[in-house]
Amino acid sequence: MIKTVDLYKSFGELQVLKGINEHIAPQEVVSIIGPSGGGKSTFLRCLNMLETPDSGQIFFEGVDITSEKVDIDLHRQKMGMVFQHFNVFPHLSVLENVTLAPTVVKKIAKNEAAEQAMELLNRVGLAEKANESATSLSGGQKQRLAIVRALAMEPDVMLFDEPTSALDPEMVGEVLEVIKDLVKGGMTSVIVTHEMGFAKEVSDRVVFMDGGIIAEEGTPDEVFNNPQNPRTKDFLSKVLY
Amino acid sequence: MIENIIMLIKQYWHVFLLEGLRYTLILSAIAVFFGVLFGAFIAFGRMSDIRPFKKINKNKKKKGFIHWLANFNPVSWLCSVYTEVIRGTPLLLQLYLFVFGLPKVIPIEADYFFWVSLALACNSAAYVSELFRSGIQAVDKGQSEAARSLGMNKSQTMLKVIMPQAIKNILPAIGNEFIAIVKETSMASTFFVGELMTSYLKVNGVEYLALEILIIVGAIYLALTFTLSKIVLAYERRLNSK
Ligand SMILES: Nc1ncnc2c1ncn2[C@@H]1O[C@H](COP(=O)(O)OP(=O)(O)OP(=O)(O)O)[C@@H](O)[C@H]1O
Ligand SMILES: [Mg+2]
């Protein structure tokens, strides 16, 4: 579904991605773990071209989206993204947060979009909040709203960048539940996370990124229980104990 | 002195209010209205992404002349030159330029009032464009990233996500710009266009009571700017309480 070929990216003198080759299959759930500054977010943001790679290709459903001839907006509709800091739209109500993109981008009628949005909000327990301002929500509620907002575009893949890192501990669970449900439903997902237990539980594959390269990858069992790379071992020993 | 002031108000109130105050308000309104209009264009010009030579940087160099040229945005460059020139030269010079200089190259029949209004509007545009720019840049970058990640294009993002948030920063700032303009219109009296400061010149030409007349005119300015700043403040409060 997504394939990257030899992805390189620098910010000024700082080389952040040093040749990433990755293939995410349909319905696959891939977790990306690794130390801070290792390039996880940058890689994820390249996948929907929020960052433009310096070289290399990204194929999404067979199309090279790094090409300048491609209408990236069209492809982004099929890739939902969830951010660490939620980025809900504060000037809109909860419902409008969800209906904005479907009505503006897909030109779906307002009432139809609202109906679909209510269904989604219901699924994450936010239906009663529909007409409240998005700013009135708690962190966990904001993140659930952000997930639903992305789902309203009916994406083929979901990209999560540390969706629970900015949450108070008591709200982490409610958001992880929503992601788990989504993943169980077969949603192709790439999840950057520091929640090792969660990564172990939901992932088909775990990718360990360090220093701009994929240092190790494998099934959760392989990576967590039997890491080969000393850097993986070192990282896991720090975060697990 | 008090008697003189009362006498002046009795005898010349229509000059101060119906002429002076009225023209000050009209001039300020014209200047801010077109200033906002031009200013918005300049702001969007500065923030535009027009790079006619984008294609020449085939091997994506990150340094040197080719890199510079590929990223060169002539529209943005012109807009920022305009802003710098306006902000870096005195308003009085700009007024002279518009009143005495421009009519020599732009052959239209127009009175001083027209050229003075135009000068004030062009001056205000430079400042307003900066208000737009900083108001827009103050909106969290995550907002536009969220919108773009949903498939919204640049203009949809600007219109539906960024501007509705930026306007809350911009409107009070434009209110303050209006207050600044009210005071700056006094320079237009150099060309006797009828605003408050001109009414001082007129009345003083007959009565020779500079101090008293200046007190009256100053009080009118003060009442005006005081009222306006209270309105801006009330509006800001209402925004913040929401
Ligand atoms: N827009 C940017 N401009 C300059 N440097 C950047 C930018 N974005 C990221 N970087 C730098 O690139 C490096 C990799 O950043 P990245 O966010 O991809 O790491 P990460 O693995 O997601 O780390 P974390 O776990 O802290 O989120 C960091 O050193 C960061 O400071
Ligand atoms: Mg990150």
JSON list of C-alpha atoms in Angstrom, two decimals, chain A residues 10 13 45 48 50 53-54 68 73 76-77 79 81 83 87-91 100-101 104-105 107 149-150 153, chain B residues 54-55 60 62-63 140-154 156 160-162 164-165 168:
[
{"chain": "A", "resi": 10, "resn": "SER", "atom": "CA", "xyz": [17.91, 16.82, 5.79]},
{"chain": "A", "resi": 13, "resn": "GLU", "atom": "CA", "xyz": [23.10, 20.41, 7.74]},
{"chain": "A", "resi": 45, "resn": "ARG", "atom": "CA", "xyz": [5.35, 13.11, 7.80]},
{"chain": "A", "resi": 48, "resn": "ASN", "atom": "CA", "xyz": [1.82, 12.07, 3.28]},
{"chain": "A", "resi": 50, "resn": "LEU", "atom": "CA", "xyz": [3.93, 17.09, 4.93]},
{"chain": "A", "resi": 53, "resn": "PRO", "atom": "CA", "xyz": [12.00, 14.28, 0.99]},
{"chain": "A", "resi": 54, "resn": "ASP", "atom": "CA", "xyz": [15.26, 15.41, -0.62]},
{"chain": "A", "resi": 68, "resn": "GLU", "atom": "CA", "xyz": [5.66, 17.07, -8.96]},
{"chain": "A", "resi": 73, "resn": "ASP", "atom": "CA", "xyz": [-4.30, 16.76, -2.07]},
{"chain": "A", "resi": 76, "resn": "ARG", "atom": "CA", "xyz": [-3.88, 12.90, 1.20]},
{"chain": "A", "resi": 77, "resn": "GLN", "atom": "CA", "xyz": [-7.63, 12.35, 1.31]},
{"chain": "A", "resi": 79, "resn": "MET", "atom": "CA", "xyz": [-4.30, 9.01, 4.27]},
{"chain": "A", "resi": 81, "resn": "MET", "atom": "CA", "xyz": [-3.12, 11.62, 10.08]},
{"chain": "A", "resi": 83, "resn": "PHE", "atom": "CA", "xyz": [-0.94, 14.40, 15.57]},
{"chain": "A", "resi": 87, "resn": "ASN", "atom": "CA", "xyz": [-4.65, 20.01, 16.24]},
{"chain": "A", "resi": 88, "resn": "VAL", "atom": "CA", "xyz": [-8.43, 20.09, 16.45]},
{"chain": "A", "resi": 89, "resn": "PHE", "atom": "CA", "xyz": [-9.95, 23.19, 14.88]},
{"chain": "A", "resi": 90, "resn": "PRO", "atom": "CA", "xyz": [-10.70, 25.50, 17.83]},
{"chain": "A", "resi": 91, "resn": "HIS", "atom": "CA", "xyz": [-13.02, 27.82, 15.89]},
{"chain": "A", "resi": 100, "resn": "LEU", "atom": "CA", "xyz": [-15.36, 20.29, 7.43]},
{"chain": "A", "resi": 101, "resn": "ALA", "atom": "CA", "xyz": [-13.15, 18.20, 5.15]},
{"chain": "A", "resi": 104, "resn": "VAL", "atom": "CA", "xyz": [-15.15, 21.24, 1.58]},
{"chain": "A", "resi": 105, "resn": "VAL", "atom": "CA", "xyz": [-13.01, 18.64, -0.15]},
{"chain": "A", "resi": 107, "resn": "LYS", "atom": "CA", "xyz": [-18.38, 18.40, -1.61]},
{"chain": "A", "resi": 149, "resn": "ARG", "atom": "CA", "xyz": [-12.06, 13.77, 11.87]},
{"chain": "A", "resi": 150, "resn": "ALA", "atom": "CA", "xyz": [-9.50, 11.80, 9.87]},
{"chain": "A", "resi": 153, "resn": "MET", "atom": "CA", "xyz": [-12.54, 11.15, 4.88]},
{"chain": "B", "resi": 54, "resn": "LYS", "atom": "CA", "xyz": [11.56, 26.42, -9.44]},
{"chain": "B", "resi": 55, "resn": "LYS", "atom": "CA", "xyz": [12.33, 23.99, -12.25]},
{"chain": "B", "resi": 60, "resn": "LYS", "atom": "CA", "xyz": [17.91, 19.82, -5.62]},
{"chain": "B", "resi": 62, "resn": "LYS", "atom": "CA", "xyz": [20.66, 23.27, -1.12]},
{"chain": "B", "resi": 63, "resn": "LYS", "atom": "CA", "xyz": [23.16, 26.06, -1.54]},
{"chain": "B", "resi": 140, "resn": "ASP", "atom": "CA", "xyz": [-0.44, 27.30, 15.15]},
{"chain": "B", "resi": 141, "resn": "LYS", "atom": "CA", "xyz": [1.33, 25.51, 12.29]},
{"chain": "B", "resi": 142, "resn": "GLY", "atom": "CA", "xyz": [-0.40, 22.31, 13.36]},
{"chain": "B", "resi": 143, "resn": "GLN", "atom": "CA", "xyz": [-3.69, 23.79, 12.18]},
{"chain": "B", "resi": 144, "resn": "SER", "atom": "CA", "xyz": [-2.66, 24.03, 8.57]},
{"chain": "B", "resi": 145, "resn": "GLU", "atom": "CA", "xyz": [-0.93, 20.65, 8.76]},
{"chain": "B", "resi": 146, "resn": "ALA", "atom": "CA", "xyz": [-4.11, 19.07, 10.06]},
{"chain": "B", "resi": 147, "resn": "ALA", "atom": "CA", "xyz": [-6.16, 20.68, 7.30]},
{"chain": "B", "resi": 148, "resn": "ARG", "atom": "CA", "xyz": [-3.69, 19.71, 4.56]},
{"chain": "B", "resi": 149, "resn": "SER", "atom": "CA", "xyz": [-3.46, 16.16, 5.87]},
{"chain": "B", "resi": 150, "resn": "LEU", "atom": "CA", "xyz": [-7.22, 15.89, 5.36]},
{"chain": "B", "resi": 151, "resn": "GLY", "atom": "CA", "xyz": [-6.76, 16.70, 1.68]},
{"chain": "B", "resi": 152, "resn": "MET", "atom": "CA", "xyz": [-7.73, 20.36, 1.83]},
{"chain": "B", "resi": 153, "resn": "ASN", "atom": "CA", "xyz": [-5.76, 22.46, -0.63]},
{"chain": "B", "resi": 154, "resn": "LYS", "atom": "CA", "xyz": [-3.92, 25.66, 0.23]},
{"chain": "B", "resi": 156, "resn": "GLN", "atom": "CA", "xyz": [-9.37, 25.88, 1.34]},
{"chain": "B", "resi": 160, "resn": "LYS", "atom": "CA", "xyz": [-11.76, 27.64, 6.30]},
{"chain": "B", "resi": 161, "resn": "VAL", "atom": "CA", "xyz": [-9.10, 27.04, 8.93]},
{"chain": "B", "resi": 162, "resn": "ILE", "atom": "CA", "xyz": [-6.44, 29.74, 9.11]},
{"chain": "B", "resi": 164, "resn": "PRO", "atom": "CA", "xyz": [-11.21, 32.35, 10.84]},
{"chain": "B", "resi": 165, "resn": "GLN", "atom": "CA", "xyz": [-8.61, 32.00, 13.58]},
{"chain": "B", "resi": 168, "resn": "LYS", "atom": "CA", "xyz": [-9.41, 37.29, 15.84]}
]
